[in-house]
PDB file of C-alpha atoms in Angstrom:
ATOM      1  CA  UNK D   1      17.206  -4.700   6.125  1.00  0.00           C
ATOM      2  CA  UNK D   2      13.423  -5.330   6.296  1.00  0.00           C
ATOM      3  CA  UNK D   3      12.435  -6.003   2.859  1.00  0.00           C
ATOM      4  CA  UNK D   4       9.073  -8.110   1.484  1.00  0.00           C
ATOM      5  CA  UNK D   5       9.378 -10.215  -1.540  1.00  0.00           C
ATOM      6  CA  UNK D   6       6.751 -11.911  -3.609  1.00  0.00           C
ATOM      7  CA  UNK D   7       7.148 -14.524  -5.880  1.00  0.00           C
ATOM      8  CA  UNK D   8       5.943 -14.918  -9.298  1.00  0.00           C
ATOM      9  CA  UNK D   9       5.699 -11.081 -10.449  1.00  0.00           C
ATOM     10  CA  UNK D  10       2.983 -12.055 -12.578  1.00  0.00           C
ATOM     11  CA  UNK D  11       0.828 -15.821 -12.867  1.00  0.00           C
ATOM     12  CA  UNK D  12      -1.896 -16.680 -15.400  1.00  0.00           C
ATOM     13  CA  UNK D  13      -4.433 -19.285 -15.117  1.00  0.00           C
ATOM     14  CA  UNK D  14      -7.755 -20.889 -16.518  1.00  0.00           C
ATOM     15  CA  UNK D  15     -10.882 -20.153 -14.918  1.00  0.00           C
ATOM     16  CA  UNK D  16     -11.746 -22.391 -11.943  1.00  0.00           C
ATOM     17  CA  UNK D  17      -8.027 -23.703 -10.852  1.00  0.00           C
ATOM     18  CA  UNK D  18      -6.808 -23.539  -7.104  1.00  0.00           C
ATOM     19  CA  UNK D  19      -4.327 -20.905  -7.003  1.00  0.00           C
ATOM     20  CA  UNK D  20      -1.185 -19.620  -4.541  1.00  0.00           C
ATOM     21  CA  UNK D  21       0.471 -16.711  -3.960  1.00  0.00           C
ATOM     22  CA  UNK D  22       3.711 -16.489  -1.914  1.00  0.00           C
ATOM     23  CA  UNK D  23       5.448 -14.114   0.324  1.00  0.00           C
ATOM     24  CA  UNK D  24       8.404 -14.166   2.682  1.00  0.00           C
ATOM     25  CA  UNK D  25       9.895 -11.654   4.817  1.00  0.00           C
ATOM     26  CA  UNK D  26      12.925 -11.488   6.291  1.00  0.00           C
ATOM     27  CA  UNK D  27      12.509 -11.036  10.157  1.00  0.00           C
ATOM     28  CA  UNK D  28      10.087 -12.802  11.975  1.00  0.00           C
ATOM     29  CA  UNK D  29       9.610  -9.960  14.726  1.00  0.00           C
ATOM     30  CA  UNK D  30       6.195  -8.687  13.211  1.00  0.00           C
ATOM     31  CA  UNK D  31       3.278  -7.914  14.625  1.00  0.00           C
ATOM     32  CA  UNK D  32       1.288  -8.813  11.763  1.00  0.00           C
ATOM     33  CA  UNK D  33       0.875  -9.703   7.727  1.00  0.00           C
ATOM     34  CA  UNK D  34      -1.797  -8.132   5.715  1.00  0.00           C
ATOM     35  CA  UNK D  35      -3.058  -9.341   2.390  1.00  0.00           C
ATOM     36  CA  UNK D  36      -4.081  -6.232  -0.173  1.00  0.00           C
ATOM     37  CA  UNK D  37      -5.774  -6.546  -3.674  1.00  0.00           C
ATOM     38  CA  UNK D  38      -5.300  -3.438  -5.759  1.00  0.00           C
ATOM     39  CA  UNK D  39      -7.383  -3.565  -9.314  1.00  0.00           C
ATOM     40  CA  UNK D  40      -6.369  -1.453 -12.277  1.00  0.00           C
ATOM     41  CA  UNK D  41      -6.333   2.763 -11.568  1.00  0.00           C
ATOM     42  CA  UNK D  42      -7.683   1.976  -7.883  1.00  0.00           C
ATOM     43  CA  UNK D  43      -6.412   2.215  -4.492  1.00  0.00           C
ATOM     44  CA  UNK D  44      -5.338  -1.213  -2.025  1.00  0.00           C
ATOM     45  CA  UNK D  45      -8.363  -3.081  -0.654  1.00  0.00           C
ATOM     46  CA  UNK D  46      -7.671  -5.412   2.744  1.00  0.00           C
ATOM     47  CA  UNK D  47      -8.419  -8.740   2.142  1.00  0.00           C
ATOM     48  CA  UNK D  48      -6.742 -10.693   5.291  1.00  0.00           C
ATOM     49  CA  UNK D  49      -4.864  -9.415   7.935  1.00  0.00           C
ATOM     50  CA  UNK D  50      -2.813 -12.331  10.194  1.00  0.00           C
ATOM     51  CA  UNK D  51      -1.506 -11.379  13.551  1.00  0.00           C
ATOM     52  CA  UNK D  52       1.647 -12.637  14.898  1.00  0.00           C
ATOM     53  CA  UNK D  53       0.540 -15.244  17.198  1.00  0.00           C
ATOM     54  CA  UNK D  54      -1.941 -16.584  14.319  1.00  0.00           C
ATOM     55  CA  UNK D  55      -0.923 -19.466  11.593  1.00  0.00           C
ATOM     56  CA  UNK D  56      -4.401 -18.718   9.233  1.00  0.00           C
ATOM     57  CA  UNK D  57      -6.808 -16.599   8.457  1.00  0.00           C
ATOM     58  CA  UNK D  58      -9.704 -17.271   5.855  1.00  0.00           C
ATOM     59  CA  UNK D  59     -12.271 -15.183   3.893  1.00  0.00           C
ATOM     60  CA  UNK D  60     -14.769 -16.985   1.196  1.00  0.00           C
ATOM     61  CA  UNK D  61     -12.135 -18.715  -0.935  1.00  0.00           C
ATOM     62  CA  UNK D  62      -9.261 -16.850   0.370  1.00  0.00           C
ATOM     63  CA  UNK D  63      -7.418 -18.380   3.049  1.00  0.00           C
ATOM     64  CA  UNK D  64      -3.839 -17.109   4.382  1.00  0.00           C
ATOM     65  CA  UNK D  65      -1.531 -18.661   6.229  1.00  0.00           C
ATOM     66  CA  UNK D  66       1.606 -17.414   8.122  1.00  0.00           C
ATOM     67  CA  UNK D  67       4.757 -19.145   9.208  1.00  0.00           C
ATOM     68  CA  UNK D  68       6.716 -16.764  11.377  1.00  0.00           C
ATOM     69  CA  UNK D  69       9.783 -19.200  12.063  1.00  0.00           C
ATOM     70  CA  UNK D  70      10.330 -19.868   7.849  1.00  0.00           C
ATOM     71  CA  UNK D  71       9.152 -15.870   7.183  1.00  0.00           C
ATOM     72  CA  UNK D  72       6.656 -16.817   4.658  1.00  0.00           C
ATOM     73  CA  UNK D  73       3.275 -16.297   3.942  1.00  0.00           C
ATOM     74  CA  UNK D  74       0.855 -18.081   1.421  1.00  0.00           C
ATOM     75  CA  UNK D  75      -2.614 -16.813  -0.200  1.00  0.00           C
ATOM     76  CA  UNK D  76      -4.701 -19.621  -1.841  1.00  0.00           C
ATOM     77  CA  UNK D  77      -7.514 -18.721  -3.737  1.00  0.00           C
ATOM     78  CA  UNK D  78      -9.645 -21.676  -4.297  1.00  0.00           C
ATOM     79  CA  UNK D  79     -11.972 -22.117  -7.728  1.00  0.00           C
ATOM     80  CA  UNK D  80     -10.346 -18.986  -9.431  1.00  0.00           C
ATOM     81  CA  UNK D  81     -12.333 -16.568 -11.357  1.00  0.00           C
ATOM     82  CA  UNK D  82     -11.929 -13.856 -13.762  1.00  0.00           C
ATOM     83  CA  UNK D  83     -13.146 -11.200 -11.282  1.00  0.00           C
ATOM     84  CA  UNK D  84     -10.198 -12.318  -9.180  1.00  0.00           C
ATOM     85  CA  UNK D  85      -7.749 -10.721 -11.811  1.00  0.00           C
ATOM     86  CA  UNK D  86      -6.163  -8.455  -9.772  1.00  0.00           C
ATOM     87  CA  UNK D  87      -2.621  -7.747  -8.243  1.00  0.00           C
ATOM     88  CA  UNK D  88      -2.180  -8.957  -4.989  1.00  0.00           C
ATOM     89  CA  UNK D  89      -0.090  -7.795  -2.634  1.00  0.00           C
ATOM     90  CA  UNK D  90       1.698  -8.615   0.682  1.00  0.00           C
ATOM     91  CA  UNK D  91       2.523  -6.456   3.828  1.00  0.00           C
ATOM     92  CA  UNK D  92       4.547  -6.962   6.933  1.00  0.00           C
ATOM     93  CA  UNK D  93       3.883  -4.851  10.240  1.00  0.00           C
ATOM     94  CA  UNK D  94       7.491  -5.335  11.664  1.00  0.00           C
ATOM     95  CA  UNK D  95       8.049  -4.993  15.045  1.00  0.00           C
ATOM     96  CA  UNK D  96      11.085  -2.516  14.385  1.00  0.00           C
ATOM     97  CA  UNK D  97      10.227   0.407  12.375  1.00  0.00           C
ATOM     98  CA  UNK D  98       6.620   0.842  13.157  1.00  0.00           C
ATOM     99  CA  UNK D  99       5.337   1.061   9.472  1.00  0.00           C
ATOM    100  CA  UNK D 100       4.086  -1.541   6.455  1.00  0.00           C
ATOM    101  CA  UNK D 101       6.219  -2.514   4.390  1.00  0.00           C
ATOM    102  CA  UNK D 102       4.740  -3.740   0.991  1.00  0.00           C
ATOM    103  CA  UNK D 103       6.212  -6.303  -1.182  1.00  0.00           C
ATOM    104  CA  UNK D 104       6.378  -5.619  -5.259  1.00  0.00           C
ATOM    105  CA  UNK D 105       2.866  -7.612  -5.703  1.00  0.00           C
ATOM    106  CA  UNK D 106       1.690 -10.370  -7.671  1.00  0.00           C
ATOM    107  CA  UNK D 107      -0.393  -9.576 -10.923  1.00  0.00           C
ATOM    108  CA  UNK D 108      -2.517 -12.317 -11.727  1.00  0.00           C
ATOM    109  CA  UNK D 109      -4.887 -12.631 -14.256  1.00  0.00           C
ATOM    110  CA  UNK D 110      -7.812 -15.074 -14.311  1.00  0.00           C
ATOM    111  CA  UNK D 111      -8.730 -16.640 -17.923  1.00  0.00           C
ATOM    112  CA  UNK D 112     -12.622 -17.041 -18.706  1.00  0.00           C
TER     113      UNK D 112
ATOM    114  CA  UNK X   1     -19.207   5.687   5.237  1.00  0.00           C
ATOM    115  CA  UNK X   2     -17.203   8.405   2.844  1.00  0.00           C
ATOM    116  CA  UNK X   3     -13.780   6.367   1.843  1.00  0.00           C
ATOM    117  CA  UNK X   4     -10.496   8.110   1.544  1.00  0.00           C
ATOM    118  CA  UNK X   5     -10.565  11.154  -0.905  1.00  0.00           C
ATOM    119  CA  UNK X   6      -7.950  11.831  -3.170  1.00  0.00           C
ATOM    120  CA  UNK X   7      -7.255  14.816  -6.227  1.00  0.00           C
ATOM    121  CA  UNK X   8      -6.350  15.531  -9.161  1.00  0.00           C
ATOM    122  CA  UNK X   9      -7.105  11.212 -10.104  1.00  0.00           C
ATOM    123  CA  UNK X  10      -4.770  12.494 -13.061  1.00  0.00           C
ATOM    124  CA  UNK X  11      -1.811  14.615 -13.913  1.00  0.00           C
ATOM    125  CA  UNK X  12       0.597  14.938 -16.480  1.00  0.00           C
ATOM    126  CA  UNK X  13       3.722  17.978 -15.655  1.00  0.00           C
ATOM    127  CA  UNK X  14       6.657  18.794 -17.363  1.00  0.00           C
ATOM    128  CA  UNK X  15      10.285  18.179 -15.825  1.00  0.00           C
ATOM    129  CA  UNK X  16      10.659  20.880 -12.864  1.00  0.00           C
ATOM    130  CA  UNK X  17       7.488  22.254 -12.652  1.00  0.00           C
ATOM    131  CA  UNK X  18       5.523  21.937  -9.344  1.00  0.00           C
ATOM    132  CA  UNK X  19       2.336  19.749  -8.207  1.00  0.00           C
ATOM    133  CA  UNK X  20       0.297  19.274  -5.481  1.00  0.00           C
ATOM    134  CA  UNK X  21      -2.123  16.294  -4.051  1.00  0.00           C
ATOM    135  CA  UNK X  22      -4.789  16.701  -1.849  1.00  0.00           C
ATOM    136  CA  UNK X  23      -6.230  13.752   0.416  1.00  0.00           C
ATOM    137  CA  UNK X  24      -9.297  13.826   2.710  1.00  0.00           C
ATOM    138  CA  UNK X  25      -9.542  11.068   5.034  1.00  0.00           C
ATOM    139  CA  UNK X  26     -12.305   8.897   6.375  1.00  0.00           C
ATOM    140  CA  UNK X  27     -13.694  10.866   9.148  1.00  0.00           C
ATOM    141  CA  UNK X  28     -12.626  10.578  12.898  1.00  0.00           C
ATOM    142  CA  UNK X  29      -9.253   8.934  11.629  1.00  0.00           C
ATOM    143  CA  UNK X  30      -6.617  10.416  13.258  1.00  0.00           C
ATOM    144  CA  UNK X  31      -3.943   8.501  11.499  1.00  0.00           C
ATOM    145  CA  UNK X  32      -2.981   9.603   7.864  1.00  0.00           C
ATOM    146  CA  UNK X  33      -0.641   8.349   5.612  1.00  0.00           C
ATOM    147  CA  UNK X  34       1.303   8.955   2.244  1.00  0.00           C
ATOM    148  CA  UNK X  35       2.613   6.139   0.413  1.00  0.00           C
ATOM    149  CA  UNK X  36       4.596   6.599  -3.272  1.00  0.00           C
ATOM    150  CA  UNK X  37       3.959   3.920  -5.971  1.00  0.00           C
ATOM    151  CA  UNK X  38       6.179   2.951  -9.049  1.00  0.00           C
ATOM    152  CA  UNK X  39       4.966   0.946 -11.636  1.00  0.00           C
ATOM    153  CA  UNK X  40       5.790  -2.311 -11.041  1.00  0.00           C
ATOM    154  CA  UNK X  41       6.412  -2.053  -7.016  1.00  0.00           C
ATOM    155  CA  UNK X  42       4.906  -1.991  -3.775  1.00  0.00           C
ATOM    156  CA  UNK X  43       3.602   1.055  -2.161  1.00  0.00           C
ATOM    157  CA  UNK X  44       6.830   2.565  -0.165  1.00  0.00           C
ATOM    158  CA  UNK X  45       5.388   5.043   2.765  1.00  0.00           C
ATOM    159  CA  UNK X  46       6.573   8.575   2.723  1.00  0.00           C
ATOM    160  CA  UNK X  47       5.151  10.348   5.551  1.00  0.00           C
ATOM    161  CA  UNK X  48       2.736   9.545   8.607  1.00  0.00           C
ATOM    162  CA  UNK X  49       0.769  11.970  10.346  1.00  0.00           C
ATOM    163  CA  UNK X  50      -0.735  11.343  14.064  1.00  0.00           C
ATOM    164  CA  UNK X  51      -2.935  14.648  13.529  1.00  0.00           C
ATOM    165  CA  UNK X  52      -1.375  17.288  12.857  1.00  0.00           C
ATOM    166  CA  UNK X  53       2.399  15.822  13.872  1.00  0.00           C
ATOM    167  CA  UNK X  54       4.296  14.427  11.554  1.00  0.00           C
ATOM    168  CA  UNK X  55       5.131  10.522  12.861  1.00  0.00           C
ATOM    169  CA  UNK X  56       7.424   9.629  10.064  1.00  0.00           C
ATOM    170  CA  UNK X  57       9.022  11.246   7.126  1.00  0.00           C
ATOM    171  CA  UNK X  58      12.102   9.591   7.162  1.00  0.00           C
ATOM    172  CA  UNK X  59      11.926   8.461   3.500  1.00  0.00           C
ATOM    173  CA  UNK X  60      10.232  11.625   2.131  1.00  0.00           C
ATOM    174  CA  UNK X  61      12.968  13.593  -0.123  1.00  0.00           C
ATOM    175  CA  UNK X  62      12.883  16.745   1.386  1.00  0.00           C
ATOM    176  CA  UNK X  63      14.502  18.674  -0.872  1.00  0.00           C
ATOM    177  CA  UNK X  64      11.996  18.339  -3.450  1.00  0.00           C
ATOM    178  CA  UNK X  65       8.709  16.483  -1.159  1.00  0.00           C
ATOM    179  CA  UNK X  66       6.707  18.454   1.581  1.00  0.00           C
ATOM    180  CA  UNK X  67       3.469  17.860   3.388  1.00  0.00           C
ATOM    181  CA  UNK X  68       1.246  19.125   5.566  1.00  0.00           C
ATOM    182  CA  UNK X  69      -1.806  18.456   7.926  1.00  0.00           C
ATOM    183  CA  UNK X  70      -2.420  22.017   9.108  1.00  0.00           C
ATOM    184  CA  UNK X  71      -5.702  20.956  10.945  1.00  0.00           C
ATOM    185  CA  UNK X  72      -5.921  17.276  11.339  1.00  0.00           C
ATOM    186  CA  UNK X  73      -7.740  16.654   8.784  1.00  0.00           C
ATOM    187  CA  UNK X  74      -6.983  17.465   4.907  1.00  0.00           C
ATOM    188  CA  UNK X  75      -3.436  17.204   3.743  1.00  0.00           C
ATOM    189  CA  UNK X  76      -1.614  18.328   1.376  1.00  0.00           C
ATOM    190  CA  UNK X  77       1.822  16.670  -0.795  1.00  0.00           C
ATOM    191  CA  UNK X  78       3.495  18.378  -3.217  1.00  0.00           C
ATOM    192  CA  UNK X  79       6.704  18.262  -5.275  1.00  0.00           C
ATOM    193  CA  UNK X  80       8.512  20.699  -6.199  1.00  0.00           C
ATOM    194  CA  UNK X  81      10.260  20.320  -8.581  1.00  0.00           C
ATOM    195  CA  UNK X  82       9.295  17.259  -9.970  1.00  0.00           C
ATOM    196  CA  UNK X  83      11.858  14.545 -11.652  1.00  0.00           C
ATOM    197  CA  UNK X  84      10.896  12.046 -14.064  1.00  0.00           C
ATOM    198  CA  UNK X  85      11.743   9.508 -11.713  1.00  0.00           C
ATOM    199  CA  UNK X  86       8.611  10.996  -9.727  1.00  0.00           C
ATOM    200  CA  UNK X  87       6.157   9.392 -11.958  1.00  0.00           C
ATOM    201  CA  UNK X  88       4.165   7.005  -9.909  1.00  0.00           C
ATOM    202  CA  UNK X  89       0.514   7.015  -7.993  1.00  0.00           C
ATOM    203  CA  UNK X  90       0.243   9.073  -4.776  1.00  0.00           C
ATOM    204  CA  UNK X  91      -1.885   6.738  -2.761  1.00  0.00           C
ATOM    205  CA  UNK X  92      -3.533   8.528   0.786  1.00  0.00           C
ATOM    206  CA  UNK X  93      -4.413   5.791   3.123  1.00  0.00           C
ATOM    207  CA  UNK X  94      -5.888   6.377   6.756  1.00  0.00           C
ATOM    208  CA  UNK X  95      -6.364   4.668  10.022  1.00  0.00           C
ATOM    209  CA  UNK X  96      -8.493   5.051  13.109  1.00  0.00           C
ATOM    210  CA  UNK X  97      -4.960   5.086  14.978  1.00  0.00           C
ATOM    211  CA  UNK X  98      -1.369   3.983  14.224  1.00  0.00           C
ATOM    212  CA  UNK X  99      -1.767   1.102  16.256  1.00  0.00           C
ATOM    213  CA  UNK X 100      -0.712  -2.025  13.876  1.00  0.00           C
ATOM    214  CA  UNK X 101      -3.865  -3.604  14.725  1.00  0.00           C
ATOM    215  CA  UNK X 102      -6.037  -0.879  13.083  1.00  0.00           C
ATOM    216  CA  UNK X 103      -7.313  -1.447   9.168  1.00  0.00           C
ATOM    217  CA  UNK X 104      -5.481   1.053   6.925  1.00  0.00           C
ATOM    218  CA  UNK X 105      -7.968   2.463   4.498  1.00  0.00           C
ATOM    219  CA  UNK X 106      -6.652   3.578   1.087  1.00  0.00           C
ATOM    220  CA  UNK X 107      -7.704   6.061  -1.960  1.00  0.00           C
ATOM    221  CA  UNK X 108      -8.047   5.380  -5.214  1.00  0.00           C
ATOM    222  CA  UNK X 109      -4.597   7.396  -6.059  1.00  0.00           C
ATOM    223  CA  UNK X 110      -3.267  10.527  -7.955  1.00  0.00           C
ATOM    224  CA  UNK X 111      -1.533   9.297 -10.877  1.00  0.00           C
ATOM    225  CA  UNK X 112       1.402  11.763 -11.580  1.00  0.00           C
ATOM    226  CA  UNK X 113       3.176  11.440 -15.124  1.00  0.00           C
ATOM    227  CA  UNK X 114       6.318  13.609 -15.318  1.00  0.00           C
ATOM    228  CA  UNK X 115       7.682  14.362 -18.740  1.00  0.00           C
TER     229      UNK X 115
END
């Protein structure tokens, strides 16, 4: 079964700390891993997007890697602040089944 | 650029009763999507339009889920009739194509509370 899992449900930490975010998947026939942040009462917002054949992709302080042969992915935020608060989550673009499939998200929440 | 449209933001029915979602996407995108969110989880897609074909549906519940995009453009989702394990955000997303490589654009939700 193609499932996405992300690990810690939820993660709290003081303004300014270096922060990551995991994700693993579990077949590495994808064609590519997107990163989403969805705030409170909104919609999902692209933040990354790694294909296949990439290990890394980076964005301001966001930088994501993928590692296709361990099916995980990692999102570091670097100097963390409150406006980050946010749940982030994690989607695969298997090669089978020709849709995203989204993992439960991480909620993380920023402290001034 | 117009994002992806979505109403009612907000709605609050009674066990059984009916409800319907309406979703206009970013213009020119031919792709459109609906994806069902519980509290707590990830987005799980329900049905994919290319148009006005339907791509994908296999996880929509049919006997009580049906949508439409009559011309290519709006759509339409409703339930009918609604369980309490329907309560969750209706989130419309679209894409230029359904080509994997394409950014997937998504609206700010419906937010359906059955009761």
């Amino acid at each position: 079964k193609q499932e996405v899992t992300q690990i810690p449900a939820a993660l709290s930490v003081p303004e300014g700390e270096n922060l990551v975010l995991n994700c693993s998947f579990t077949d590495s026939a994808i064609y590519n891993l997107q990163w989403f942040r969805q705030d409170p009462g909104k919609g999902l917002t692209s933040l990354l997007l790694i294909q296949s054949s990439q290990r890394e992709q980076t964005s301001g302080r966001l930088n994501a890697s993928l590692d296709k042969s361990s099916g995980r992915s990692t999102l570091y935020i670097a100097a963390s602040q409150p406006g980050d608060s946010a749940t982030y989550l994690c989607a695969v673009f298997y090669n089978q089944g020709g849709k995203l499939i989204f993992g439960q998200g991480t909620e993380l929440s920023v402290k001034p | 650029e117009a994002g992806v449209a979505q109403s009612p933001r907000y709605k609050i029915i009674e066990k059984r009763q009916s409800v319907a979602f309406w979703c206009n996407p970013i213009s020119g995108h031919a792709t459109l999507y609906w994806y069902q969110q519980i509290l707590g989880q990830g987005p799980k897609l329900l049905i994919q339009f290319q148009n006005n074909g339907v791509v994908d549906d296999s996880q929509l519940p049919k006997d009580r889920f049906s949508a439409e995009r009559l011309k290519g453009v709006d759509s339409t989702l409703k339930i009918q009739p609604a369980k309490l394990e329907d309560s969750a955000v209706y989130l419309c997303a679209s894409s230029f194509s359904p080509d994997p490589g394409n950014t997937i654009y998504f609206g700010e939700g419906s937010w359906l509370t059955v009761v």
